PDB file of C-alpha atoms in Angstrom:
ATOM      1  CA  UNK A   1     -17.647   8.515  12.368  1.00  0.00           C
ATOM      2  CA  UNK A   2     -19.016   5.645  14.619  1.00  0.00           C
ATOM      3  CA  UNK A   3     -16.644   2.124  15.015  1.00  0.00           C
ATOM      4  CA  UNK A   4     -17.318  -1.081  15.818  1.00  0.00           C
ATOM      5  CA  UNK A   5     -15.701  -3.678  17.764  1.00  0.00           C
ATOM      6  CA  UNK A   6     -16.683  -7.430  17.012  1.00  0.00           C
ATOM      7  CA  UNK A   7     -15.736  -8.896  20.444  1.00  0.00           C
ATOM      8  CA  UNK A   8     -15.401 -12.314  20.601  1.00  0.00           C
ATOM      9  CA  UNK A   9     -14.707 -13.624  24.021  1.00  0.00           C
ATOM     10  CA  UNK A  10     -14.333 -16.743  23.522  1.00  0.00           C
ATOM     11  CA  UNK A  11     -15.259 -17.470  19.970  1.00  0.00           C
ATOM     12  CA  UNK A  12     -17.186 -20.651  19.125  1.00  0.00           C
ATOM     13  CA  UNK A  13     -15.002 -20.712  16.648  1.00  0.00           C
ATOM     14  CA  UNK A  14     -11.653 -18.209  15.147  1.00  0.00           C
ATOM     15  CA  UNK A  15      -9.377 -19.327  12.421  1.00  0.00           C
ATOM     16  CA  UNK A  16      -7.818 -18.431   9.292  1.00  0.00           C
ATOM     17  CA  UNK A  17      -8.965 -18.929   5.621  1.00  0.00           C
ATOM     18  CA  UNK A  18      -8.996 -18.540   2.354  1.00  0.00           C
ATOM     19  CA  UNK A  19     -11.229 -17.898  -1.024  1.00  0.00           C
ATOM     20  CA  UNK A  20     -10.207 -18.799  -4.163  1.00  0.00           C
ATOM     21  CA  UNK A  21      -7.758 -20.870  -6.128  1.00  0.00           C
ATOM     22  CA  UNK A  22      -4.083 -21.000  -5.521  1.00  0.00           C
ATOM     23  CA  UNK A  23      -2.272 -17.589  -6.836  1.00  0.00           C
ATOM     24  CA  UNK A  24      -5.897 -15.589  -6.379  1.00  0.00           C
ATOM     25  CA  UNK A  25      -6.558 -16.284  -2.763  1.00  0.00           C
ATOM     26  CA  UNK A  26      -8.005 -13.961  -0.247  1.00  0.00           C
ATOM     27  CA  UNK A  27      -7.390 -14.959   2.971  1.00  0.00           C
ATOM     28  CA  UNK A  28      -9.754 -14.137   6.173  1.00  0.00           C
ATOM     29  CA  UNK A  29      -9.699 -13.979   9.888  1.00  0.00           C
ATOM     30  CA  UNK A  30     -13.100 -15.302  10.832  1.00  0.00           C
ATOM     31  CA  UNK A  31     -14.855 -15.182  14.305  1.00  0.00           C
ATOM     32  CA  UNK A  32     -18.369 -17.282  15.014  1.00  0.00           C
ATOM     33  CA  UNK A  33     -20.340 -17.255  18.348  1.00  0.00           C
ATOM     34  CA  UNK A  34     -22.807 -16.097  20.225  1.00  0.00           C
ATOM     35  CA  UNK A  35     -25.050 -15.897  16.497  1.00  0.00           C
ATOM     36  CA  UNK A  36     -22.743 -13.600  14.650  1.00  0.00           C
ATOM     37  CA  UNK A  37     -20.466 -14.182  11.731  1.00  0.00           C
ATOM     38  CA  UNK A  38     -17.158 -11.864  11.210  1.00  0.00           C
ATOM     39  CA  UNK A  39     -14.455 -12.381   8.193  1.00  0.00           C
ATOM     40  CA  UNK A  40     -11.839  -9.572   8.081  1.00  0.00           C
ATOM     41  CA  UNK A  41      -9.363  -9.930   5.111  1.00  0.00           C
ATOM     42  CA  UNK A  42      -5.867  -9.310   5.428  1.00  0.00           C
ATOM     43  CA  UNK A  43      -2.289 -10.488   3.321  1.00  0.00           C
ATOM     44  CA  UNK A  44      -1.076 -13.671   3.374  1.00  0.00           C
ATOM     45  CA  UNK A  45       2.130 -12.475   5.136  1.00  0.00           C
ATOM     46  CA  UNK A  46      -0.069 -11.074   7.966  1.00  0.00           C
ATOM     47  CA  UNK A  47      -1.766 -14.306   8.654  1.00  0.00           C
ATOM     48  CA  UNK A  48       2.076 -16.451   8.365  1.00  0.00           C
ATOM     49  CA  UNK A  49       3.244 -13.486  10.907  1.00  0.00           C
ATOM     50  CA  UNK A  50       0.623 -14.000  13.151  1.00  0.00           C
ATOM     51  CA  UNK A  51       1.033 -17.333  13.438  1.00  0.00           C
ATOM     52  CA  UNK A  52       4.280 -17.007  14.040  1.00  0.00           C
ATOM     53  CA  UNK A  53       4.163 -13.921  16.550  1.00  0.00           C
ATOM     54  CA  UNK A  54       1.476 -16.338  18.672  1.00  0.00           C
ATOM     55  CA  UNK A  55       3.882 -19.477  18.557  1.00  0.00           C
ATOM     56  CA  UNK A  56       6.860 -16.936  20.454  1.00  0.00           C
ATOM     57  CA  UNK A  57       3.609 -15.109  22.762  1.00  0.00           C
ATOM     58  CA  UNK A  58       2.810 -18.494  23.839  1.00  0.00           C
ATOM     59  CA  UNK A  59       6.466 -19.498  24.742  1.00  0.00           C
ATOM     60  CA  UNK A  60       7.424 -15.846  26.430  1.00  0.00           C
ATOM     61  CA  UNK A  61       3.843 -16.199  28.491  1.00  0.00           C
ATOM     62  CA  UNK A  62       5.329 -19.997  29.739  1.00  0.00           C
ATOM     63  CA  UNK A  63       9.017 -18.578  30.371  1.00  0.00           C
ATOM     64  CA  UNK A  64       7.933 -15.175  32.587  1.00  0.00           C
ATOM     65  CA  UNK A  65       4.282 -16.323  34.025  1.00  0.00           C
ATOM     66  CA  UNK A  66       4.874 -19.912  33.876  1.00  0.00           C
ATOM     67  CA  UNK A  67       1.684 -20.668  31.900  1.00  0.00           C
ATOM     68  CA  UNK A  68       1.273 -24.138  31.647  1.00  0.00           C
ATOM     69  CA  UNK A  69       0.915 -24.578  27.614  1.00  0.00           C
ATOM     70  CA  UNK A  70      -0.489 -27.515  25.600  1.00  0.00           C
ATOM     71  CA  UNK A  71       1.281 -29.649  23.110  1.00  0.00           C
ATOM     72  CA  UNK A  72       1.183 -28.861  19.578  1.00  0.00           C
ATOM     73  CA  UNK A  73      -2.543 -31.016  18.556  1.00  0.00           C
ATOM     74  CA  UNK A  74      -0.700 -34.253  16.857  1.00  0.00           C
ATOM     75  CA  UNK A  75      -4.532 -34.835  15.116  1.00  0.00           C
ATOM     76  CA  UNK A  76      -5.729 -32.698  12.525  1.00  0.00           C
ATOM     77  CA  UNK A  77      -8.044 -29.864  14.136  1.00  0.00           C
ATOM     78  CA  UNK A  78     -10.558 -27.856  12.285  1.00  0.00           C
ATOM     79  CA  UNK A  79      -9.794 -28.265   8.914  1.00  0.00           C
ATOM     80  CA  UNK A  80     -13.388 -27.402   7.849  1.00  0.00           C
ATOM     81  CA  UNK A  81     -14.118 -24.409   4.934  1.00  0.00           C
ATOM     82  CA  UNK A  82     -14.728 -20.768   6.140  1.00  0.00           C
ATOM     83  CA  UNK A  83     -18.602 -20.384   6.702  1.00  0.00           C
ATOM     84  CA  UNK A  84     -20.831 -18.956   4.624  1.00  0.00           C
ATOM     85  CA  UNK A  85     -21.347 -16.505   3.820  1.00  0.00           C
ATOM     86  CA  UNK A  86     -17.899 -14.346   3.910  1.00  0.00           C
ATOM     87  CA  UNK A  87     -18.670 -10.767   4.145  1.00  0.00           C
ATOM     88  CA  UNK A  88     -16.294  -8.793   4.651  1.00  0.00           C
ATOM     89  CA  UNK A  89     -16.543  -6.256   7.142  1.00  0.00           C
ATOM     90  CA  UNK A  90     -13.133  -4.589   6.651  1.00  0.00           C
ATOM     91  CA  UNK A  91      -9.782  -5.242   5.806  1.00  0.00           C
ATOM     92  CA  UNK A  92      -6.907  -5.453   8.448  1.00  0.00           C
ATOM     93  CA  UNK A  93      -4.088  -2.936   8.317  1.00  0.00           C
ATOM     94  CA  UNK A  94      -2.751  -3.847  12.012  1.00  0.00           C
ATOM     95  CA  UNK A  95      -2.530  -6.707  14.379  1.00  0.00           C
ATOM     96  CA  UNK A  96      -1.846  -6.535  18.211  1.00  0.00           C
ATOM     97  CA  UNK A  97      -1.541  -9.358  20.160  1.00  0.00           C
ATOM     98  CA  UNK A  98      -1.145  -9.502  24.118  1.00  0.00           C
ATOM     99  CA  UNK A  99      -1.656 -12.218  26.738  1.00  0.00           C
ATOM    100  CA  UNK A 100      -3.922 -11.453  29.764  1.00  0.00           C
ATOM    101  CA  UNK A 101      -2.343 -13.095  32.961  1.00  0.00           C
ATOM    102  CA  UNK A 102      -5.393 -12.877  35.107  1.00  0.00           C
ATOM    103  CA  UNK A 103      -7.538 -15.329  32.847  1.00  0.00           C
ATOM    104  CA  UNK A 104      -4.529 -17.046  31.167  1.00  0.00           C
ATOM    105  CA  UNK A 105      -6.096 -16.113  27.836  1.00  0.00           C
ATOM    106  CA  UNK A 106      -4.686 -14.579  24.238  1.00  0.00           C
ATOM    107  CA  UNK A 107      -6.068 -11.887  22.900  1.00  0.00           C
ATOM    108  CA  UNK A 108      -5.595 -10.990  19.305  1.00  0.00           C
ATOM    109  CA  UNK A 109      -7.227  -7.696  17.603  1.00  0.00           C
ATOM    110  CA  UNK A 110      -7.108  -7.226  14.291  1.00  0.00           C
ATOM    111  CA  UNK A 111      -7.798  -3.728  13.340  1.00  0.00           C
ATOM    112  CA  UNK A 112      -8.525  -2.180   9.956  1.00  0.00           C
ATOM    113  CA  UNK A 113      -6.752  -0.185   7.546  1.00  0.00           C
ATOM    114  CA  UNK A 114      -7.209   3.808   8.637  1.00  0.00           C
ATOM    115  CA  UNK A 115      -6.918   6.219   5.436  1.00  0.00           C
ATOM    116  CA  UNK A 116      -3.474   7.405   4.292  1.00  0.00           C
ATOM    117  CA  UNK A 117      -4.907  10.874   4.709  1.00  0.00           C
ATOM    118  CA  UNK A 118      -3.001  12.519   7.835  1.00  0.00           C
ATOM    119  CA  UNK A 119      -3.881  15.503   9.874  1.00  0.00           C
ATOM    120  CA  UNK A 120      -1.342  17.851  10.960  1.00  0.00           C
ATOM    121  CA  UNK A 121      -2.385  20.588  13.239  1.00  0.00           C
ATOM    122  CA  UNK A 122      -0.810  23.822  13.009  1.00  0.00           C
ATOM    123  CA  UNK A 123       0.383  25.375  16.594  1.00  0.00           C
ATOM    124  CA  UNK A 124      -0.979  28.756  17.811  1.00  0.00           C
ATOM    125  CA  UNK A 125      -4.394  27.748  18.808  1.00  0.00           C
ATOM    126  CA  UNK A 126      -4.048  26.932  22.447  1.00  0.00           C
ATOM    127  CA  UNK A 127      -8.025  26.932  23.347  1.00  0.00           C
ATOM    128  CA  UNK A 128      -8.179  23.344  21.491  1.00  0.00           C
ATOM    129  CA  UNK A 129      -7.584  20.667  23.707  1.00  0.00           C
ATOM    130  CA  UNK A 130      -6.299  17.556  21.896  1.00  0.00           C
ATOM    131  CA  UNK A 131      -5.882  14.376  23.861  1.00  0.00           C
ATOM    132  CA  UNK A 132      -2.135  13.557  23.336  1.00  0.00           C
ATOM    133  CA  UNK A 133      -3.100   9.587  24.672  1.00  0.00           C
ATOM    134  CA  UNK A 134      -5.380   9.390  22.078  1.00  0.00           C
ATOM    135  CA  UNK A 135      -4.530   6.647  19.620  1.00  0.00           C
ATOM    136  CA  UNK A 136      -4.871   7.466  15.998  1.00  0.00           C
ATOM    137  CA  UNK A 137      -6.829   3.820  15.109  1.00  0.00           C
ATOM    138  CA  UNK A 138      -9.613   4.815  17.642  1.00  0.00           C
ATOM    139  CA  UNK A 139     -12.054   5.357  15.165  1.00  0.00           C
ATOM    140  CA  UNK A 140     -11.411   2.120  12.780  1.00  0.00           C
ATOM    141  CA  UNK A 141     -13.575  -1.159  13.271  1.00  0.00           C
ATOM    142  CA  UNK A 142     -11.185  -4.088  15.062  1.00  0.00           C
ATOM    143  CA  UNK A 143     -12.392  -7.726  15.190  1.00  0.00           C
ATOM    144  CA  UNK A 144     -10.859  -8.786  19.139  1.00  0.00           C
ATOM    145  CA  UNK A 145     -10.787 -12.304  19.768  1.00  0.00           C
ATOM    146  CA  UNK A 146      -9.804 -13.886  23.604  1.00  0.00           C
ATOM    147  CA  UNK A 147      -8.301 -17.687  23.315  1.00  0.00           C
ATOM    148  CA  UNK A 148      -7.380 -20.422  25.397  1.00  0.00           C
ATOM    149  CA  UNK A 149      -3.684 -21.570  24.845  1.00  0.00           C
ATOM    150  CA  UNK A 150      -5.253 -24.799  23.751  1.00  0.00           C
ATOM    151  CA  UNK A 151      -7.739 -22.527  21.142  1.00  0.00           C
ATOM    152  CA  UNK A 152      -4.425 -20.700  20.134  1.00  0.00           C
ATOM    153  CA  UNK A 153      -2.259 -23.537  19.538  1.00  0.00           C
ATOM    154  CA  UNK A 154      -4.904 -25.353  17.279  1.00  0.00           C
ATOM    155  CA  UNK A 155      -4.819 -21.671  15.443  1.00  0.00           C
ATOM    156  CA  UNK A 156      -1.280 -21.244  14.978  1.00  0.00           C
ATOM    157  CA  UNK A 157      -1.201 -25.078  13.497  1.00  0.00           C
ATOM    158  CA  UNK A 158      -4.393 -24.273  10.793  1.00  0.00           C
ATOM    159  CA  UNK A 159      -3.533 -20.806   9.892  1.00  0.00           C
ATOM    160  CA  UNK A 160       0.021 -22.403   8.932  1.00  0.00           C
ATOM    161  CA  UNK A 161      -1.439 -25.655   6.922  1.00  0.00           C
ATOM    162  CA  UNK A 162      -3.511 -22.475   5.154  1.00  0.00           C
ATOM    163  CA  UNK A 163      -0.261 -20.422   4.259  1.00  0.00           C
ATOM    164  CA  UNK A 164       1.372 -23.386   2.907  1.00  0.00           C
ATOM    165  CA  UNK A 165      -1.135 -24.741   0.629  1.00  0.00           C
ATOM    166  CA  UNK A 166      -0.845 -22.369  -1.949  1.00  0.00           C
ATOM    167  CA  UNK A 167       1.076 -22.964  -5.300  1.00  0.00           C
ATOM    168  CA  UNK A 168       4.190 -24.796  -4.483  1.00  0.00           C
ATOM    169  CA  UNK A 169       6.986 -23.177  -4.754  1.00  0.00           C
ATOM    170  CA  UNK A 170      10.205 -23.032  -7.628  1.00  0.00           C
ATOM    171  CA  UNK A 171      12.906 -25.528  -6.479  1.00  0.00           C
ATOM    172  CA  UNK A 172      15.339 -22.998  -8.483  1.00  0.00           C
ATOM    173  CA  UNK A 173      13.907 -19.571  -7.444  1.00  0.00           C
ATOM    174  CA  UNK A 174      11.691 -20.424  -4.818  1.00  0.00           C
ATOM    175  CA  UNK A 175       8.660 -18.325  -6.599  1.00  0.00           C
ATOM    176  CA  UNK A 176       5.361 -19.630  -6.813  1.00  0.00           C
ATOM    177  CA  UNK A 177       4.732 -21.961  -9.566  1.00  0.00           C
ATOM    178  CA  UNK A 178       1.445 -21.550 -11.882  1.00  0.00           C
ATOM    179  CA  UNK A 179      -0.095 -24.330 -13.450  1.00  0.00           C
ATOM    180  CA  UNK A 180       1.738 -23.074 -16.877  1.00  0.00           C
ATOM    181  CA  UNK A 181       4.936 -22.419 -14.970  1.00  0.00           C
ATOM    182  CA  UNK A 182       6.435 -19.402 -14.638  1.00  0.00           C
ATOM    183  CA  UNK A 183       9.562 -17.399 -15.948  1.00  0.00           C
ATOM    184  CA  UNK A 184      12.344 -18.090 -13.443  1.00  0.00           C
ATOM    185  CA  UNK A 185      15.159 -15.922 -12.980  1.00  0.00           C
ATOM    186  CA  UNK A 186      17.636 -18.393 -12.604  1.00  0.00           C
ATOM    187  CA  UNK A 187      17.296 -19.618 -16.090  1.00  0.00           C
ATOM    188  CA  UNK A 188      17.472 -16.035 -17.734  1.00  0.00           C
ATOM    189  CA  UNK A 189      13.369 -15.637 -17.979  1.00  0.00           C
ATOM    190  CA  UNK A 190      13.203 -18.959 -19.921  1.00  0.00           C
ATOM    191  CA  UNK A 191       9.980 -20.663 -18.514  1.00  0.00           C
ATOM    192  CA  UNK A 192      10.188 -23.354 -16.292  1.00  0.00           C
TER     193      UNK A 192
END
């Protein structure tokens, strides 16, 4: 089974998204440049994770390389819809993130969900060599993007206005709220 990796390095443009009204959102990872298009889905917890895991990258890559790191933007950045149109290619199951000293860049992959299905190899057969350093996500399509701190900074700030404007949330419970309430535990299941 042939992969593929959409490699991005820099990206005209990277940021997070969504599709859909509040309480039926998808969100998407989406890469543009060099003519291509890329939207990966993933949970709403991944991208609120990311964000977060990039905000404490940023500030470990100042405190042990002394990286020189930009200002949180005080204007709003991109705040412009996903393009058209959002295909997507796969869904993520894992995220790695690592910073590459040499070019002072992030680099964020976002690879996709492998099947549940594992293999387990009986012993006795010692004319098959298996390559032990082989990871098991080889074979599964990853989206790897390469950003300035700058780039990653204006990221971390969208892909948080993003998580946050969903439905807001219960002042009692702290669930989300539908537009015909919801039934809140802290008044019994009485809607609210």
């Amino acid at each position: 089974m042939t992969h593929q990796v959409h490699a991005f390095e820099p990206p005209e443009r990277f940021v997070a998204g969504t599709v859909g009204p509040p309480g039926e959102r998808t969100f998407f990872l989406q890469a543009r440049g060099g003519g291509r298009l890329v939207s990966v889905a993933l949970e709403k917890v991944q991208v609120s994770l990311l964000a977060e895991k990039l905000e404490e990258l940023l500030a470990e890559a100042q405190r042990r390389f002394g990286v020189e790191l930009p200002e949180a933007p005080a204007a709003l950045g991109d705040n412009d819809p996903l393009d058209t149109p959002v295909d997507e290619e796969f869904r993520v199951g894992t995220l790695g993130l690592a910073f590459d000293v040499d070019s002072a860049t992030v680099v964020i992959e976002a690879i996709a969900a492998g099947e549940t299905e594992v293999e387990v190899e009986l012993g006795g057969d010692e004319d098959d060599e298996t390559d032990e350093d082989e990871e098991p996500d080889e074979d599964l399509d990853r989206l790897r993007v390469r950003l300035t701190p700058e780039a990653t900074r204006e990221f971390i700030e969208r892909a948080r206005r993003v998580v946050n404007a969903g439905r807001p949330p219960c002042p009692l419970c702290g669930q989300p709220l539908d537009p015909a309430g919801h039934l809140c535990p802290r008044h019994n299941g009485y809607h609210r």
